[in-house]
Structures are given as C-alpha cells and as structure tokens.
PDB file of C-alpha atoms in Angstrom:
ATOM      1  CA  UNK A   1      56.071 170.506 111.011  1.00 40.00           C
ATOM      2  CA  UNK A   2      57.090 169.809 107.760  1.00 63.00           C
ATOM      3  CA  UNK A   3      60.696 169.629 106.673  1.00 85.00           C
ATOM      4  CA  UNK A   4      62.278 172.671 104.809  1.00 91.00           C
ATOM      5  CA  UNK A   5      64.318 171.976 101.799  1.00 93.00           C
ATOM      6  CA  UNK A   6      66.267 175.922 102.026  1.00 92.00           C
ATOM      7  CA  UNK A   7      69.851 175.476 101.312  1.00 90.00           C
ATOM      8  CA  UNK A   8      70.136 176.454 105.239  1.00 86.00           C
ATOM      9  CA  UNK A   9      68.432 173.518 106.509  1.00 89.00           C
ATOM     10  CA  UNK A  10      69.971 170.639 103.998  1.00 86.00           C
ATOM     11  CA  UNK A  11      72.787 168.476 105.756  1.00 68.00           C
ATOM     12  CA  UNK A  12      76.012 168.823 104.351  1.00 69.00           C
ATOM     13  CA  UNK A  13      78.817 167.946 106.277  1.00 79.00           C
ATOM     14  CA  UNK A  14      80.582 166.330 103.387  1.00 90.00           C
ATOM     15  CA  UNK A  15      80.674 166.954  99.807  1.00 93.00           C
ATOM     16  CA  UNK A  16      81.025 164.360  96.844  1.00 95.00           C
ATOM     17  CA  UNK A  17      83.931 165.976  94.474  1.00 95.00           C
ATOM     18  CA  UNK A  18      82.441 164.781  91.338  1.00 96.00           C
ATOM     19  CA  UNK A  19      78.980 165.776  91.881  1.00 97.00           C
ATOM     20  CA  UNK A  20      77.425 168.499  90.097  1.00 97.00           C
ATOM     21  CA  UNK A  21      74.036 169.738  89.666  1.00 97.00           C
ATOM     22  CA  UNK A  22      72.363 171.963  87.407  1.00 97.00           C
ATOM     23  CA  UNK A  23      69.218 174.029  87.847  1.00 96.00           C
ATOM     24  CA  UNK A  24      67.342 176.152  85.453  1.00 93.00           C
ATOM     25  CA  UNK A  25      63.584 176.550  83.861  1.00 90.00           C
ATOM     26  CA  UNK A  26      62.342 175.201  80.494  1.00 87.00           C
ATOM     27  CA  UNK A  27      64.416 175.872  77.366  1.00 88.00           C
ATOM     28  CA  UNK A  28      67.588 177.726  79.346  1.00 93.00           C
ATOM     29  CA  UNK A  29      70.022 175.626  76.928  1.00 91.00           C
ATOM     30  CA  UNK A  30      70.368 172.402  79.567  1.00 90.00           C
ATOM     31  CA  UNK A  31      70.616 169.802  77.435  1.00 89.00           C
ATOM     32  CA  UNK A  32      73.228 171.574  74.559  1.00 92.00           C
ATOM     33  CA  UNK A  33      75.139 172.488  78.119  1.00 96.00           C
ATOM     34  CA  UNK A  34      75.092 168.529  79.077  1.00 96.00           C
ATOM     35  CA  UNK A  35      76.367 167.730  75.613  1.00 95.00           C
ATOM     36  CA  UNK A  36      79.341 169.936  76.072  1.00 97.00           C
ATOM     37  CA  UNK A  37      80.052 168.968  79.224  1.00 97.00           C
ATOM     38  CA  UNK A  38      80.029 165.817  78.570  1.00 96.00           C
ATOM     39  CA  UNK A  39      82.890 166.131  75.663  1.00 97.00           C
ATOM     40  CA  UNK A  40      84.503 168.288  78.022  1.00 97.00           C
ATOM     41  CA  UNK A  41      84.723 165.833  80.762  1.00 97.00           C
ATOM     42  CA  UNK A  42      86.007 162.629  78.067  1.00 96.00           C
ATOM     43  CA  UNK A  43      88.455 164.729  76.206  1.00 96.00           C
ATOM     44  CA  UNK A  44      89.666 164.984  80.159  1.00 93.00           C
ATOM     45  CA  UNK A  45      89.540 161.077  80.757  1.00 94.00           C
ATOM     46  CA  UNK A  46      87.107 161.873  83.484  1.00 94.00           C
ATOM     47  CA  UNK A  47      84.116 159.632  83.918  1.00 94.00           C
ATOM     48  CA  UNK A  48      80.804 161.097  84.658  1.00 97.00           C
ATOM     49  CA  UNK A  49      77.257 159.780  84.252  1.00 96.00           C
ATOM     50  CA  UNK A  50      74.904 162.564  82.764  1.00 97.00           C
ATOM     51  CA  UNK A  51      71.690 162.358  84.661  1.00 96.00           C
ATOM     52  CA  UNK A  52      67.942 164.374  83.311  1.00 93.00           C
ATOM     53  CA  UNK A  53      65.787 164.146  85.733  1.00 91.00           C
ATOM     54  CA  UNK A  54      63.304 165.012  82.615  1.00 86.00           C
ATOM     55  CA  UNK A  55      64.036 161.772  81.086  1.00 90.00           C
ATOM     56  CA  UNK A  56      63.717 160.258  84.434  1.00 93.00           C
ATOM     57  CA  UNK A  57      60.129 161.559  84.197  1.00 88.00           C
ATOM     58  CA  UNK A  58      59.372 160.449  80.422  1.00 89.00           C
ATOM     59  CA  UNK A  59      60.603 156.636  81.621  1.00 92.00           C
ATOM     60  CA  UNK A  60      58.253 156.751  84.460  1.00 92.00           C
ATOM     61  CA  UNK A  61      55.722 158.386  82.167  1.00 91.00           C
ATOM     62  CA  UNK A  62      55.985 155.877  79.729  1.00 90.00           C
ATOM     63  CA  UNK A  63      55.814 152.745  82.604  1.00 91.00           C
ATOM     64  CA  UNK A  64      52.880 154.354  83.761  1.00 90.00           C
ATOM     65  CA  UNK A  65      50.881 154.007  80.299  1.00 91.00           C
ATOM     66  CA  UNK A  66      50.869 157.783  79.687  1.00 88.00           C
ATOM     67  CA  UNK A  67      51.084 158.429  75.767  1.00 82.00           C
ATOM     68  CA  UNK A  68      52.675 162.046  75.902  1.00 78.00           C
ATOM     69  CA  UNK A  69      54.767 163.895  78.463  1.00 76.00           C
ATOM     70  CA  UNK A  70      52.451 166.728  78.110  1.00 74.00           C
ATOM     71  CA  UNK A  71      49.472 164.171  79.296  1.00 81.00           C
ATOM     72  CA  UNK A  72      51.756 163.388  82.071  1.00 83.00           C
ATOM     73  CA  UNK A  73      52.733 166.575  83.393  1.00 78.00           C
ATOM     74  CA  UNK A  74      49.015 167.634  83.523  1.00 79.00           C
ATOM     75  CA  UNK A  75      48.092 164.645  85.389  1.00 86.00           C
ATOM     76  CA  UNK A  76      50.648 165.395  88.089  1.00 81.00           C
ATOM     77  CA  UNK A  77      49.504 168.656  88.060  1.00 79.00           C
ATOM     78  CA  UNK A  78      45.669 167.299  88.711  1.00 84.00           C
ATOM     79  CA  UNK A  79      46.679 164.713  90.801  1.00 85.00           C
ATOM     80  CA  UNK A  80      49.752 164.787  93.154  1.00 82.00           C
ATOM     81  CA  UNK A  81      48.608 162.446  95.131  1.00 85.00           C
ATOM     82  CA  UNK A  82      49.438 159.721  92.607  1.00 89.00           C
ATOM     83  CA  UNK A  83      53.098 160.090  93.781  1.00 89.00           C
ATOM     84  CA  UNK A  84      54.903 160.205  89.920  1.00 88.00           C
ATOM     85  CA  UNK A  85      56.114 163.300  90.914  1.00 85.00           C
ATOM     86  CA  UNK A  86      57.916 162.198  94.660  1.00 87.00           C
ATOM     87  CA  UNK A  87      58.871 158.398  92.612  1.00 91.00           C
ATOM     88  CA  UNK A  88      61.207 160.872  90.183  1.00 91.00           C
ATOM     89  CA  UNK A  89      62.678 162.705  93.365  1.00 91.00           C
ATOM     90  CA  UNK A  90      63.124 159.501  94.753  1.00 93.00           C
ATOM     91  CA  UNK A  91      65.654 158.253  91.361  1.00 94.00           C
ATOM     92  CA  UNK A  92      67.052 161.248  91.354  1.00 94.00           C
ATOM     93  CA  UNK A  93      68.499 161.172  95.231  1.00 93.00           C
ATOM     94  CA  UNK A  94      69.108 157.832  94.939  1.00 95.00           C
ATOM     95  CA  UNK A  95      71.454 158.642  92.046  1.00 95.00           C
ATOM     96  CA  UNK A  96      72.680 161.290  93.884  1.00 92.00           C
ATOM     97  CA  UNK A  97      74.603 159.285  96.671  1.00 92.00           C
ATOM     98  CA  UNK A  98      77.079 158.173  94.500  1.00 93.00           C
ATOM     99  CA  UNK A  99      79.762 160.439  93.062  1.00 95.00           C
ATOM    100  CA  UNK A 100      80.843 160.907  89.449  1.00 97.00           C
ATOM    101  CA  UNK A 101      77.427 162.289  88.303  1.00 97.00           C
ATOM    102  CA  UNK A 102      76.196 165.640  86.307  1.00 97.00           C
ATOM    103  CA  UNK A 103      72.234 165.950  87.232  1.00 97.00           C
ATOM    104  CA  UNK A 104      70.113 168.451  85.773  1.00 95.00           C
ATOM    105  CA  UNK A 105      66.747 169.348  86.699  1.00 93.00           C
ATOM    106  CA  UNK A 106      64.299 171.690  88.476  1.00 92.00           C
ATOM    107  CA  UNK A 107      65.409 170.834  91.548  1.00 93.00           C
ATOM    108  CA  UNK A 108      68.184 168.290  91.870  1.00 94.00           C
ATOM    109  CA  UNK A 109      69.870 170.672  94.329  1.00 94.00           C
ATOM    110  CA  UNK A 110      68.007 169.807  97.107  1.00 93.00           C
ATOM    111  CA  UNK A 111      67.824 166.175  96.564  1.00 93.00           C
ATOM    112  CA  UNK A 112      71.814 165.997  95.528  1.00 92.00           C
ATOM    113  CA  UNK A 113      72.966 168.267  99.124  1.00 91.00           C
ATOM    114  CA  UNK A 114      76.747 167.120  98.673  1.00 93.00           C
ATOM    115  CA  UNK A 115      77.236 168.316  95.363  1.00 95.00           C
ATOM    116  CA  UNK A 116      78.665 171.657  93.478  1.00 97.00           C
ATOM    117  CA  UNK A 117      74.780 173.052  92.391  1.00 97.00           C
ATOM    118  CA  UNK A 118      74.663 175.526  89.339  1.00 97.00           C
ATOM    119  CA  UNK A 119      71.699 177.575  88.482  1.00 97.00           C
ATOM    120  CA  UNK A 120      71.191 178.126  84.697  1.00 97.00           C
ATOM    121  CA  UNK A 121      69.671 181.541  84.224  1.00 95.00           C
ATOM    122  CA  UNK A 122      67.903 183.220  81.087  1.00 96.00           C
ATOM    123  CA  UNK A 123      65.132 185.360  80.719  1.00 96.00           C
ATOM    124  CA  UNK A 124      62.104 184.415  79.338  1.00 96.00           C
ATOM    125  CA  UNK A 125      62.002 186.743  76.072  1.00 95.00           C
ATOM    126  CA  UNK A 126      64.866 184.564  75.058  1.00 95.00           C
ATOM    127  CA  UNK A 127      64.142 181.316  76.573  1.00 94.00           C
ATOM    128  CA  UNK A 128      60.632 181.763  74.210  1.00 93.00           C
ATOM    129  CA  UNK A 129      62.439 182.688  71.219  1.00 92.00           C
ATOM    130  CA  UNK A 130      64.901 179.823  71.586  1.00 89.00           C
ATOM    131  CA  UNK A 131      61.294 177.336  71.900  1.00 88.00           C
ATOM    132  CA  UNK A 132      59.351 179.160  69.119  1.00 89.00           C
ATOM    133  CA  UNK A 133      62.533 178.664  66.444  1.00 87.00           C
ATOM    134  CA  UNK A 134      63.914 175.617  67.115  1.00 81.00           C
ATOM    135  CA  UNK A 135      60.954 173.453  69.004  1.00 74.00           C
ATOM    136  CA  UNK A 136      57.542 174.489  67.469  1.00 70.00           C
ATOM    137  CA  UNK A 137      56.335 171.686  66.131  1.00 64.00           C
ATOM    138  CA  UNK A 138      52.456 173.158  66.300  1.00 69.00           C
ATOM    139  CA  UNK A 139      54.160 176.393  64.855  1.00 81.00           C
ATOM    140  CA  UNK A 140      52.450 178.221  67.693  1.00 82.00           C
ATOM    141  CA  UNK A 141      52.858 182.151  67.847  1.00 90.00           C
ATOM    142  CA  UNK A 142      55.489 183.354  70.050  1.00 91.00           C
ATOM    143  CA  UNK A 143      53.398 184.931  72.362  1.00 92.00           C
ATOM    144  CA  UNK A 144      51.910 181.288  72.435  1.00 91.00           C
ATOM    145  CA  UNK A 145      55.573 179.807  73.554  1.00 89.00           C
ATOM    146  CA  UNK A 146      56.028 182.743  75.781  1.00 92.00           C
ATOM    147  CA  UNK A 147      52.505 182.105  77.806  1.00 92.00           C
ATOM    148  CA  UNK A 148      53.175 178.185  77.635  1.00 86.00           C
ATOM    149  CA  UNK A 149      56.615 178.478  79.020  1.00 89.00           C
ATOM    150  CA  UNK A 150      55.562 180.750  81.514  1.00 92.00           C
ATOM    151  CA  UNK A 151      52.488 178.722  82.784  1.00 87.00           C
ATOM    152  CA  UNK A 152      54.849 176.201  82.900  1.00 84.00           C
ATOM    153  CA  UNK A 153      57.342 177.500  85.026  1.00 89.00           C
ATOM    154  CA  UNK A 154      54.752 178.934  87.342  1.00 88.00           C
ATOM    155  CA  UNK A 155      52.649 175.763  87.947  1.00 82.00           C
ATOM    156  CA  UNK A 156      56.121 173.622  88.337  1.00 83.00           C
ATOM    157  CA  UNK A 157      57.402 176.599  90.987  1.00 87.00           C
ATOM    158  CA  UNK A 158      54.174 176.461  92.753  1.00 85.00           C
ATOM    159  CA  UNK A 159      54.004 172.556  92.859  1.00 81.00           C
ATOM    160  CA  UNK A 160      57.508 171.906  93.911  1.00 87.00           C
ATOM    161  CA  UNK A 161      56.983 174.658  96.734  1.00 89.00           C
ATOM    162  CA  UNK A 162      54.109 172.966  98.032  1.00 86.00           C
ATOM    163  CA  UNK A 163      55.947 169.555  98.244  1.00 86.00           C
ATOM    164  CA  UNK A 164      59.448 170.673  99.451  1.00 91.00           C
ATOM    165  CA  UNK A 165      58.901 174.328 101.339  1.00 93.00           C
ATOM    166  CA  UNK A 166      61.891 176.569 100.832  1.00 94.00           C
ATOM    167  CA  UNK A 167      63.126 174.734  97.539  1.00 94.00           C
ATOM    168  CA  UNK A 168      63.296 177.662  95.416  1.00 92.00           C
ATOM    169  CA  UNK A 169      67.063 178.762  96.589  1.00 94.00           C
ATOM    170  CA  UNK A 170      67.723 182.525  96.236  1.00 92.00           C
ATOM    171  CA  UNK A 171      70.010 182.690  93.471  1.00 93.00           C
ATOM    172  CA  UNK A 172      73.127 183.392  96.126  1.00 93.00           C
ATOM    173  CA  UNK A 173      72.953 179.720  97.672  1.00 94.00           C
ATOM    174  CA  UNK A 174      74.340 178.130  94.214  1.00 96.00           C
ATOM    175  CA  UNK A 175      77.673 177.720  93.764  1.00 96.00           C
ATOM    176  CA  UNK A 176      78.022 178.992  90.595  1.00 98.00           C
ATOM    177  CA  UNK A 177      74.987 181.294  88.324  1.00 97.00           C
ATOM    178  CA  UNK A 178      75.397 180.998  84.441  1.00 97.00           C
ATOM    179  CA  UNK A 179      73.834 183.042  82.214  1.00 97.00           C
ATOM    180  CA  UNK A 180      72.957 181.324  79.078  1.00 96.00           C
ATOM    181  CA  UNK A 181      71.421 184.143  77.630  1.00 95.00           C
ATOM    182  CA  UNK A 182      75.092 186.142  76.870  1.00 96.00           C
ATOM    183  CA  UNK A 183      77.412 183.352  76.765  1.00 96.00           C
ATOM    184  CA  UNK A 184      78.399 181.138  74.412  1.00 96.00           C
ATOM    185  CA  UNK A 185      78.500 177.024  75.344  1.00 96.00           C
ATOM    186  CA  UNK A 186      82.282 176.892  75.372  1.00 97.00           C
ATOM    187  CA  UNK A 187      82.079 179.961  77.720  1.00 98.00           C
ATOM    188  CA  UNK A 188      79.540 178.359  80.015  1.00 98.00           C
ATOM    189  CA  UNK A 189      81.635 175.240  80.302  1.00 98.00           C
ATOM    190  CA  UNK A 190      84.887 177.350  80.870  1.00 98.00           C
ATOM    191  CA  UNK A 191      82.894 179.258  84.189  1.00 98.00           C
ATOM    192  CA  UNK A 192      81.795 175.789  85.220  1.00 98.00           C
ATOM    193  CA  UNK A 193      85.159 173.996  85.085  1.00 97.00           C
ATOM    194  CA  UNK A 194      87.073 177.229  87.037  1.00 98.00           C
ATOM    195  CA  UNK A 195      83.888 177.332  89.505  1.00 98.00           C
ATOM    196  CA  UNK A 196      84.044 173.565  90.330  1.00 98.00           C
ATOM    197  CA  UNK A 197      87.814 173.669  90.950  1.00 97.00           C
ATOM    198  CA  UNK A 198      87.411 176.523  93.165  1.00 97.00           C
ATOM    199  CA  UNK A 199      84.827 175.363  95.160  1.00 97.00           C
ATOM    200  CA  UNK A 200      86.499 171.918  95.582  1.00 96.00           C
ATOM    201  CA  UNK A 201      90.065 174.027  96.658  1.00 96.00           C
ATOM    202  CA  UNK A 202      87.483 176.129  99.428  1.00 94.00           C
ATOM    203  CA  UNK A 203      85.471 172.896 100.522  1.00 92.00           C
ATOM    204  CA  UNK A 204      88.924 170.269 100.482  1.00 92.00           C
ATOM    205  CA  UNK A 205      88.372 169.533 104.131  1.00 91.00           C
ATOM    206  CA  UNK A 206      84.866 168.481 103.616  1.00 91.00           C
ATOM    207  CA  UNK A 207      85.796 165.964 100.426  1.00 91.00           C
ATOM    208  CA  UNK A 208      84.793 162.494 101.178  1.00 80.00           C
ATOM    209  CA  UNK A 209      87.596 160.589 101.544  1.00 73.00           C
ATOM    210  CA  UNK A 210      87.067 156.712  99.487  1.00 61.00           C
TER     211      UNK A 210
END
C-alpha cells in the first residue's frame, strides 16, 4: 500500500519553532508575502532562510538543460517518470529538517511535518486579474490567464495527488488560512505573526529542545 501524505497520517511528535510553510496556487501573492516577511522577520533580528520551492524547480530546470520553465513543467507533466518532480521534493525536505526556514510551495506541508503550515487562499477571478495586469508578457486575454491558471492548477493538483495520496489537506488541517484576496500585505503578515505565536504557546510541549 502506498503511503498517505493526509495531515492525519504525517509524524509529528515534535515541532521545529522557526519553521513555517506556506501553501497556495499560482499568482495568490506568495512571493510579495515572502518579501514582507522577510523585512518583518530582520527588522525583528530574527534569522530565517526564505525557501521557493519554485526556484528550487527553475535550478533543477536549468541543470537539466531545459531552456524555459514552461518547457519544464510540461515535460514533468509528460514524463514523471524522469523523477525532476520527486528530486525537488527531495531539496525541499531536506531543507526542511533544519529550523529557521520560511518555505513556500504547492506542497511543502507535507514534506516540512514539524512546521507551522499556512494556506494562502484567493479565488481565481482575482488570482487571473492579478496575472493578466502585472505578468502578461504575451498580452494574452484574460480569459486566456484565467484558463492557463486554471489548467495549471488542475494538472499540478492531479499530479501531486497521484504521487503523494491525501496531499491536498482540507483547508482545516493548516494552522493558519490567509486570504490574500481582502487583505492587505501588512495585514497578512500581522495574522501570520499572532498565528505563529499562538500555535507555538498551544504546541510548547512539543518544541524541540537544542
């Protein structure tokens, strides 16, 4: 039987207090939340690596003589079995065992178990607009952005279910659900500070212990 990767069935019987995770689909507003996180964090004298597991994916992409990401990501698609897709996993839960790391990705919650895991929602209607203004370098339509966006997210769910069954957590097993679509960046970083500090007050028995 093949392992299942449901929050249920992950091992965690210790957490890592400065690991955090964040989940969401294409063009959520990830990478302007890393940025302010980031400054958040230094401004605090806290030191945290900011992990992508996207770029993680253009390096190996870019070892592996593919000229565009888009190239890439088809290939994977077409061919599974070539592993690119299992060697990113692989960085990304090796990175994962040590604390004093932000990770964002599709799924770094089930390869980073010990850390506090945030889902980054937004609907698609906004996550298209968001693409079609400010990343539309073919200046497709935005029913173009909207159908790429959503074949994206639907070929990535249905891969990543087929390699790790039950990775698509329900949104009540993250710690924390933002939604990027009403809230500003300084507001999103405010919910994430007050939800980490929370969860590490509820969990303080389970903090490893250097």
């Amino acid at each position: 039987m093949s392992e299942n990767y449901s929050r249920q069935n992950l091992f965690r019987s210790e957490i890592l207090p400065f690991l955090i995770t964040i989940t969401s689909l294409t063009a959520a507003g990830k990478t302007s939340l890393m940025k302010a996180l980031k400054v958040k964090f230094e401004s605090g004298k806290i030191k945290m690596n900011f992990i992508s597991a996207g770029g993680i994916m253009r390096d190996i992409a870019k070892e592996s003589g593919f000229l565009s990401i888009e190239a890439f990501a088809k290939h994977n698609r077409d061919h599974p079995e070539d592993g690119y897709d299992l060697e990113c996993d692989n960085r990304v839960r090796k990175i994962g065992e040590k604390d004093h790391q932000v990770i964002e990705g599709r799924l770094p919650h089930i390869f980073v178990p010990k850390g506090f895991h945030i889902l980054l929602r937004c609907p698609l209607e906004v996550r298209a607009w968001r693409r079609y203004e400010w990343q539309n370098p073919y200046e497709l339509s935005l029913n173009d952005v909207m159908w790429s966006i959503a074949q994206r997210d639907d070929d990535d769910q249905l891969r990543y279910e087929t390699l790790y069954p039950g990775c698509i957590w329900a949104d009540s097993d993250f710690n924390l659900i933002i939604d990027s679509s009403i809230m500003t960046i300084d507001e999103e970083v405010r919910a994430i500070i007050l939800g980490w500090r929370k969860w590490l007050v509820r969990n303080n028995k389970l903090i490893r212990r250097s």
